[in-house]
Amino acid sequence: MTGKRKDYISWDEYFMGVAKLSGMRSKDPNSQVGACIVSSDNKILSMGYNGFPSGCSDDEFPWEREGEPYNTKYLYVTHSELNAILNYRGGSLEGAKLYVSLFPCNECAKAIIQAGIKTIVYDSDKYSDTPAVKASKRMLDAAGVRYYQYTHTGRKISFDV
Ligand SMILES: O=c1[nH]c(=O)n([C@H]2C[C@H](O)[C@@H](COP(=O)(O)O)O2)cc1CO
Ligand SMILES: [Zn+2]
């Protein structure tokens, strides 16, 4: 008997890794965000990344951050967390856990709360000073959704595709 492998990735590394891999599909030139929803018994239920809704071409809709709101991405892009929630067609997300590479905004917080997701594990909190993220935390706190920052383990995961 040789015993089991010791250097396998942890659940947190696995799910945050899947969230980040999903974010790599994003066409957003500035922020690529990925999300992964997991059941309480560690089964992946859904994934998402930030992008335009189906039928709204990445080549025709704007990726600009500034200018006339009508011509910026902000009016059109679906956030990774909302995409992950909407991509789930299997039933209830009650009690599920969300891994996401960027702290959810207030609009995503509403969807997270209403979907019954109870835990958020996030990586970057680069917009923590904005009203959107402050309002998000206010709602998550009021609704009893737990959130904590992912602890980097320092492990580099890479592979050829
Ligand atoms: O929680 C989020 N999830 C998410 O998918 N996004 C997306 C929307 C945009 O495509 C991008 C943010 O763009 P920017 O960093 O250039 O403002 O990230 C943005 C947030 C904001 O917190
Ligand atoms: Zn959002």
Coordinates of N, CA and C and ligand atoms in Angstrom, one line a residue:
M1 N 0.8 -1.2 0.0 CA 0.0 0.0 0.0 C 0.9 1.3 0.0
T2 N 0.5 2.2 -0.9 CA 1.3 3.4 -1.0 C 0.6 4.6 -0.3
G3 N -0.7 4.4 0.0 CA -1.5 5.5 0.6 C -1.9 6.5 -0.4
K4 N -2.8 7.4 0.0 CA -3.3 8.4 -1.0 C -2.3 9.5 -1.3
R5 N -2.5 10.1 -2.4 CA -1.8 11.3 -2.8 C -2.0 12.4 -1.7
K6 N -0.9 13.2 -1.5 CA -1.0 14.2 -0.4 C -1.2 15.6 -1.0
D7 N -0.8 15.8 -2.3 CA -0.8 17.2 -2.8 C -2.0 17.5 -3.7
Y8 N -3.1 16.8 -3.4 CA -4.3 17.2 -4.2 C -4.8 18.5 -3.8
I9 N -5.6 19.2 -4.7 CA -6.1 20.5 -4.4 C -7.2 20.5 -3.4
S10 N -7.3 21.5 -2.5 CA -8.4 21.6 -1.5 C -9.7 21.9 -2.2
W11 N -10.8 21.8 -1.5 CA -12.1 22.2 -2.1 C -12.1 23.7 -2.4
D12 N -11.6 24.5 -1.6 CA -11.6 25.9 -1.8 C -10.7 26.3 -3.1
E13 N -9.5 25.6 -3.2 CA -8.7 25.8 -4.4 C -9.4 25.4 -5.6
Y14 N -10.1 24.3 -5.5 CA -10.8 23.7 -6.7 C -11.9 24.7 -7.1
F15 N -12.8 25.1 -6.2 CA -13.9 25.9 -6.6 C -13.5 27.3 -7.0
M16 N -12.5 27.9 -6.3 CA -12.1 29.2 -6.7 C -11.3 29.1 -8.0
G17 N -10.7 28.0 -8.2 CA -10.0 27.7 -9.5 C -11.0 27.6 -10.6
V18 N -12.1 26.9 -10.4 CA -13.1 26.8 -11.4 C -13.7 28.2 -11.7
A19 N -14.0 29.0 -10.7 CA -14.5 30.3 -10.9 C -13.6 31.1 -11.7
K20 N -12.3 31.1 -11.5 CA -11.3 31.9 -12.2 C -11.2 31.4 -13.7
L21 N -11.3 30.1 -13.8 CA -11.2 29.5 -15.2 C -12.4 30.0 -16.0
S22 N -13.6 30.0 -15.3 CA -14.8 30.5 -16.0 C -14.6 32.0 -16.4
G23 N -14.0 32.8 -15.5 CA -13.7 34.2 -15.8 C -12.8 34.4 -17.1
M24 N -12.0 33.4 -17.4 CA -11.1 33.5 -18.5 C -11.9 33.4 -19.8
R25 N -13.2 33.1 -19.8 CA -14.0 33.2 -21.0 C -14.5 34.6 -21.3
S26 N -14.4 35.5 -20.3 CA -14.9 36.8 -20.4 C -14.2 37.6 -21.5
K27 N -15.0 38.4 -22.3 CA -14.5 39.3 -23.3 C -14.2 40.7 -22.8
D28 N -14.5 40.9 -21.5 CA -14.3 42.3 -21.0 C -12.8 42.6 -20.9
P29 N -12.4 43.7 -21.6 CA -11.0 44.0 -21.6 C -10.4 44.4 -20.3
N30 N -11.3 44.9 -19.4 CA -10.8 45.4 -18.1 C -11.0 44.4 -16.9
S31 N -12.2 43.9 -16.7 CA -12.4 43.0 -15.6 C -13.0 41.7 -16.0
Q32 N -12.2 40.6 -15.8 CA -12.8 39.2 -16.1 C -13.2 38.6 -14.8
V33 N -14.5 38.4 -14.6 CA -15.0 37.9 -13.4 C -15.6 36.5 -13.6
G34 N -15.3 35.6 -12.7 CA -15.9 34.3 -12.8 C -16.6 33.9 -11.5
A35 N -17.6 33.0 -11.6 CA -18.4 32.6 -10.5 C -18.6 31.1 -10.6
C36 N -18.7 30.4 -9.4 CA -19.0 29.0 -9.4 C -19.9 28.7 -8.2
I37 N -21.1 28.1 -8.4 CA -22.0 27.8 -7.3 C -21.9 26.4 -7.0
V38 N -21.8 26.1 -5.7 CA -21.5 24.8 -5.1 C -22.6 24.4 -4.1
S39 N -23.0 23.2 -4.1 CA -24.0 22.7 -3.1 C -23.3 22.6 -1.7
S40 N -24.1 22.4 -0.7 CA -23.6 22.2 0.6 C -22.8 20.9 0.7
D41 N -23.0 20.0 -0.2 CA -22.1 18.8 -0.2 C -21.1 18.8 -1.3
N42 N -20.6 20.0 -1.6 CA -19.5 20.2 -2.5 C -19.7 19.7 -3.9
K43 N -20.9 19.8 -4.5 CA -21.1 19.5 -5.9 C -21.3 20.8 -6.7
I44 N -20.6 20.9 -7.8 CA -20.7 22.1 -8.6 C -22.1 22.1 -9.3
L45 N -22.8 23.2 -9.1 CA -24.2 23.3 -9.6 C -24.2 24.2 -10.8
S46 N -23.4 25.3 -10.8 CA -23.4 26.2 -12.0 C -22.2 27.1 -12.0
M47 N -22.0 27.7 -13.2 CA -20.8 28.6 -13.3 C -21.2 29.8 -14.2
G48 N -20.5 30.8 -14.1 CA -20.8 32.0 -15.0 C -19.6 32.9 -15.1
Y49 N -19.7 33.8 -16.1 CA -18.7 34.9 -16.2 C -19.4 36.1 -16.7
N50 N -18.8 37.3 -16.7 CA -19.4 38.5 -17.1 C -19.4 38.6 -18.6
G51 N -20.6 38.8 -19.2 CA -20.7 38.9 -20.6 C -22.1 39.4 -21.0
F52 N -22.2 39.7 -22.3 CA -23.5 40.2 -22.8 C -24.5 39.1 -22.9
P53 N -25.8 39.4 -22.8 CA -26.8 38.4 -22.9 C -26.8 37.7 -24.3
S54 N -27.3 36.5 -24.3 CA -27.4 35.7 -25.6 C -28.0 36.6 -26.7
G55 N -27.4 36.5 -27.8 CA -27.9 37.3 -29.0 C -27.3 38.7 -29.1
C56 N -26.7 39.2 -28.0 CA -26.1 40.5 -28.0 C -24.6 40.3 -28.3
S57 N -24.2 40.6 -29.5 CA -22.9 40.2 -30.0 C -21.8 40.9 -29.3
D58 N -20.7 40.2 -28.9 CA -19.5 40.8 -28.3 C -18.8 41.7 -29.2
D59 N -19.1 41.6 -30.5 CA -18.5 42.4 -31.5 C -19.3 43.7 -31.8
E60 N -20.6 43.6 -31.5 CA -21.4 44.8 -31.8 C -21.7 45.7 -30.6
F61 N -21.9 45.0 -29.4 CA -22.2 45.8 -28.2 C -20.9 46.4 -27.7
P62 N -21.0 47.5 -27.0 CA -19.7 48.2 -26.6 C -19.1 47.7 -25.4
W63 N -17.7 47.7 -25.4 CA -17.0 47.3 -24.2 C -16.4 48.5 -23.5
E64 N -16.7 49.7 -23.9 CA -16.2 50.9 -23.3 C -16.6 51.1 -21.9
R65 N -15.8 51.7 -21.1 CA -16.1 52.0 -19.7 C -16.7 53.4 -19.5
E66 N -16.3 54.3 -20.4 CA -16.6 55.7 -20.3 C -17.4 56.2 -21.5
G67 N -18.1 57.4 -21.3 CA -18.8 58.0 -22.4 C -20.3 58.0 -22.1
E68 N -21.1 58.2 -23.2 CA -22.5 58.1 -23.1 C -22.9 56.8 -22.5
P69 N -23.7 56.7 -21.4 CA -24.0 55.4 -20.8 C -24.5 54.4 -21.9
Y70 N -25.3 54.9 -22.8 CA -25.8 54.0 -23.9 C -24.7 53.3 -24.6
N71 N -23.6 53.9 -24.7 CA -22.5 53.3 -25.4 C -21.4 52.7 -24.5
T72 N -21.7 52.4 -23.3 CA -20.8 51.7 -22.4 C -21.3 50.3 -22.1
K73 N -20.4 49.5 -21.6 CA -20.8 48.1 -21.3 C -21.7 48.0 -20.2
Y74 N -21.8 49.0 -19.3 CA -22.5 48.8 -18.0 C -24.0 48.6 -18.2
L75 N -24.6 49.1 -19.2 CA -26.0 48.9 -19.4 C -26.3 47.5 -20.0
Y76 N -25.3 46.8 -20.5 CA -25.6 45.6 -21.2 C -25.0 44.3 -20.6
V77 N -23.9 44.5 -19.8 CA -23.2 43.2 -19.4 C -24.0 42.6 -18.2
T78 N -24.0 41.2 -18.3 CA -24.6 40.4 -17.2 C -23.4 40.0 -16.3
H79 N -23.5 40.3 -15.0 CA -22.4 39.9 -14.1 C -22.3 38.4 -14.0
S80 N -21.1 38.0 -13.6 CA -20.8 36.6 -13.5 C -21.7 35.9 -12.5
E81 N -22.0 36.5 -11.4 CA -22.8 35.9 -10.3 C -24.2 35.7 -10.8
L82 N -24.7 36.7 -11.5 CA -26.1 36.6 -12.0 C -26.2 35.5 -13.1
N83 N -25.2 35.5 -14.0 CA -25.1 34.5 -15.0 C -25.1 33.1 -14.4
A84 N -24.3 32.9 -13.3 CA -24.2 31.6 -12.7 C -25.6 31.2 -12.1
I85 N -26.3 32.2 -11.5 CA -27.6 31.9 -10.9 C -28.6 31.5 -12.1
L86 N -28.5 32.3 -13.1 CA -29.5 32.1 -14.2 C -29.2 30.9 -15.0
N87 N -27.9 30.5 -15.1 CA -27.5 29.3 -15.8 C -28.0 28.0 -15.2
Y88 N -28.3 28.1 -13.9 CA -28.8 26.9 -13.2 C -30.2 26.6 -13.5
R89 N -30.5 25.5 -14.1 CA -31.8 25.1 -14.5 C -32.3 24.0 -13.7
G90 N -31.6 23.6 -12.6 CA -31.9 22.3 -12.0 C -32.8 22.4 -10.8
G91 N -33.3 23.6 -10.4 CA -34.2 23.7 -9.3 C -33.7 24.8 -8.3
S92 N -33.6 24.4 -7.0 CA -33.3 25.4 -6.0 C -31.8 25.5 -5.7
L93 N -31.4 26.8 -5.4 CA -30.1 27.0 -5.0 C -30.0 27.3 -3.5
E94 N -31.1 27.0 -2.8 CA -31.2 27.2 -1.3 C -30.1 26.6 -0.6
G95 N -29.4 27.4 0.2 CA -28.3 26.9 1.0 C -27.0 26.7 0.3
A96 N -26.9 27.1 -1.0 CA -25.7 26.9 -1.8 C -24.6 27.9 -1.4
K97 N -23.4 27.7 -1.9 CA -22.3 28.6 -1.7 C -21.8 29.1 -3.0
L98 N -21.4 30.4 -3.0 CA -21.0 31.0 -4.3 C -19.5 31.4 -4.1
Y99 N -18.7 30.9 -5.1 CA -17.3 31.3 -5.2 C -17.2 32.3 -6.3
V100 N -16.6 33.5 -6.1 CA -16.6 34.5 -7.1 C -15.3 35.3 -7.0
S101 N -14.7 35.6 -8.2 CA -13.4 36.3 -8.2 C -13.4 37.8 -7.8
L102 N -14.6 38.4 -7.7 CA -14.8 39.8 -7.4 C -16.0 39.9 -6.5
F103 N -15.9 40.7 -5.4 CA -17.0 40.9 -4.5 C -18.3 41.3 -5.3
P104 N -19.4 40.6 -5.0 CA -20.7 40.9 -5.8 C -21.2 42.4 -5.5
C105 N -21.7 43.0 -6.5 CA -22.3 44.3 -6.4 C -23.7 44.2 -5.8
N106 N -24.3 45.3 -5.6 CA -25.7 45.4 -5.0 C -26.7 44.6 -5.8
E107 N -26.7 44.7 -7.1 CA -27.7 44.0 -7.9 C -27.5 42.5 -7.8
C108 N -26.3 42.1 -7.8 CA -26.0 40.6 -7.7 C -26.4 40.2 -6.3
A109 N -26.2 41.0 -5.3 CA -26.5 40.7 -3.9 C -28.0 40.4 -3.8
K110 N -28.8 41.2 -4.5 CA -30.3 41.0 -4.4 C -30.6 39.6 -5.0
A111 N -30.0 39.3 -6.1 CA -30.2 38.0 -6.7 C -29.7 36.8 -5.9
I112 N -28.6 37.0 -5.2 CA -28.0 36.0 -4.4 C -28.9 35.7 -3.2
I113 N -29.3 36.8 -2.6 CA -30.2 36.7 -1.4 C -31.5 36.0 -1.8
Q114 N -32.1 36.4 -2.9 CA -33.4 35.8 -3.3 C -33.3 34.4 -3.8
A115 N -32.1 34.0 -4.3 CA -31.9 32.6 -4.7 C -31.7 31.7 -3.5
G116 N -31.5 32.3 -2.3 CA -31.3 31.4 -1.2 C -29.8 31.0 -0.9
I117 N -28.9 31.6 -1.7 CA -27.5 31.3 -1.5 C -27.1 31.9 -0.1
K118 N -26.4 31.1 0.7 CA -26.1 31.5 2.1 C -24.7 31.9 2.4
T119 N -23.8 31.6 1.5 CA -22.3 31.8 1.7 C -21.7 32.3 0.5
I120 N -20.8 33.3 0.6 CA -20.0 33.8 -0.5 C -18.6 33.8 -0.2
V121 N -17.8 33.2 -1.1 CA -16.3 33.2 -0.9 C -15.8 34.1 -2.1
Y122 N -15.2 35.2 -1.8 CA -14.7 36.1 -2.8 C -13.2 36.2 -2.8
D123 N -12.7 36.7 -3.9 CA -11.2 36.9 -4.0 C -11.0 38.4 -3.9
S124 N -11.0 39.1 -5.0 CA -10.7 40.6 -5.0 C -11.9 41.3 -4.4
D125 N -11.6 42.4 -3.7 CA -12.6 43.3 -3.3 C -12.2 44.8 -3.7
K126 N -11.8 44.9 -5.0 CA -11.2 46.1 -5.5 C -12.2 47.3 -5.5
Y127 N -13.5 47.0 -5.5 CA -14.5 48.1 -5.5 C -15.1 48.3 -4.1
S128 N -14.4 47.9 -3.0 CA -15.0 48.0 -1.7 C -15.4 49.4 -1.3
D129 N -14.8 50.4 -1.8 CA -15.2 51.8 -1.4 C -16.3 52.3 -2.2
T130 N -16.9 51.6 -3.1 CA -18.0 52.1 -3.9 C -19.3 51.9 -3.2
P131 N -20.3 52.8 -3.5 CA -21.7 52.7 -2.9 C -22.3 51.3 -3.3
A132 N -22.0 50.8 -4.5 CA -22.6 49.5 -4.9 C -22.1 48.4 -4.0
V133 N -20.9 48.4 -3.6 CA -20.4 47.3 -2.8 C -20.8 47.5 -1.3
K134 N -20.8 48.8 -0.9 CA -21.3 49.0 0.5 C -22.7 48.7 0.6
A135 N -23.5 49.0 -0.4 CA -25.0 48.6 -0.3 C -25.1 47.1 -0.4
S136 N -24.3 46.5 -1.1 CA -24.3 45.0 -1.2 C -24.1 44.4 0.1
K137 N -23.0 44.8 0.8 CA -22.7 44.3 2.2 C -23.8 44.6 3.2
R138 N -24.4 45.8 3.0 CA -25.5 46.1 3.9 C -26.7 45.1 3.8
M139 N -27.0 44.8 2.5 CA -28.1 43.8 2.3 C -27.7 42.4 2.7
L140 N -26.5 42.0 2.4 CA -26.0 40.7 2.7 C -26.0 40.5 4.2
D141 N -25.6 41.5 4.9 CA -25.6 41.5 6.4 C -27.0 41.3 6.9
A142 N -27.9 42.2 6.4 CA -29.3 42.2 6.9 C -29.9 40.8 6.6
A143 N -29.6 40.2 5.5 CA -30.2 38.9 5.1 C -29.5 37.7 5.7
G144 N -28.4 37.9 6.4 CA -27.7 36.8 7.0 C -26.9 36.0 6.1
V145 N -26.5 36.6 4.9 CA -25.6 35.8 4.0 C -24.2 36.0 4.5
R146 N -23.5 34.9 4.8 CA -22.1 35.0 5.3 C -21.2 35.2 4.1
Y147 N -20.2 36.0 4.2 CA -19.1 36.2 3.2 C -17.8 36.3 3.8
Y148 N -16.8 35.6 3.1 CA -15.4 35.7 3.6 C -14.5 35.7 2.4
Q149 N -13.3 36.3 2.6 CA -12.3 36.4 1.5 C -11.6 35.1 1.4
Y150 N -11.4 34.7 0.2 CA -10.6 33.5 -0.1 C -9.2 33.7 0.4
T151 N -8.6 32.7 1.0 CA -7.2 32.7 1.5 C -6.3 32.1 0.4
H152 N -5.4 32.9 -0.1 CA -4.5 32.3 -1.2 C -3.6 31.3 -0.5
T153 N -3.4 30.2 -1.2 CA -2.5 29.2 -0.6 C -1.1 29.3 -1.2
G154 N -1.0 30.1 -2.3 CA 0.3 30.2 -2.9 C 0.6 29.2 -4.0
R155 N -0.4 28.2 -4.1 CA -0.2 27.2 -5.1 C -0.5 27.7 -6.5
K156 N 0.4 27.4 -7.4 CA 0.2 27.8 -8.8 C -0.4 26.6 -9.5
I157 N -1.5 26.8 -10.2 CA -2.2 25.7 -10.9 C -2.0 26.0 -12.4
S158 N -1.3 25.2 -13.1 CA -1.2 25.4 -14.6 C -1.2 24.1 -15.3
F159 N -1.7 24.1 -16.5 CA -1.7 22.9 -17.3 C -1.8 23.3 -18.8
D160 N -1.3 22.4 -19.6 CA -1.4 22.6 -21.1 C -2.8 22.3 -21.5
V161 N -3.3 23.0 -22.5 CA -4.6 22.6 -23.1 C -4.5 22.3 -24.6
Ligands
LIG1 O1 -19.6 41.7 -9.0 C1 -19.3 42.0 -10.2 N1 -19.4 41.0 -11.1 C2 -19.1 41.2 -12.4 O2 -19.2 40.3 -13.3 N2 -18.7 42.5 -12.8 C3 -18.4 42.7 -14.2 C4 -19.2 43.8 -14.9 C5 -18.2 44.3 -15.9 O3 -18.1 43.5 -17.0 C6 -16.9 44.2 -15.1 C7 -16.5 45.4 -14.3 O4 -16.0 46.4 -15.2 P1 -14.9 47.5 -14.7 O5 -14.0 46.9 -13.7 O6 -14.3 47.9 -16.0 O7 -15.8 48.6 -14.1 O8 -17.0 43.2 -14.2 C8 -18.6 43.5 -11.9 C9 -18.9 43.3 -10.6 C10 -18.8 44.5 -9.7 O9 -18.6 44.2 -8.4
ZN2 ZN -23.0 42.3 -9.9

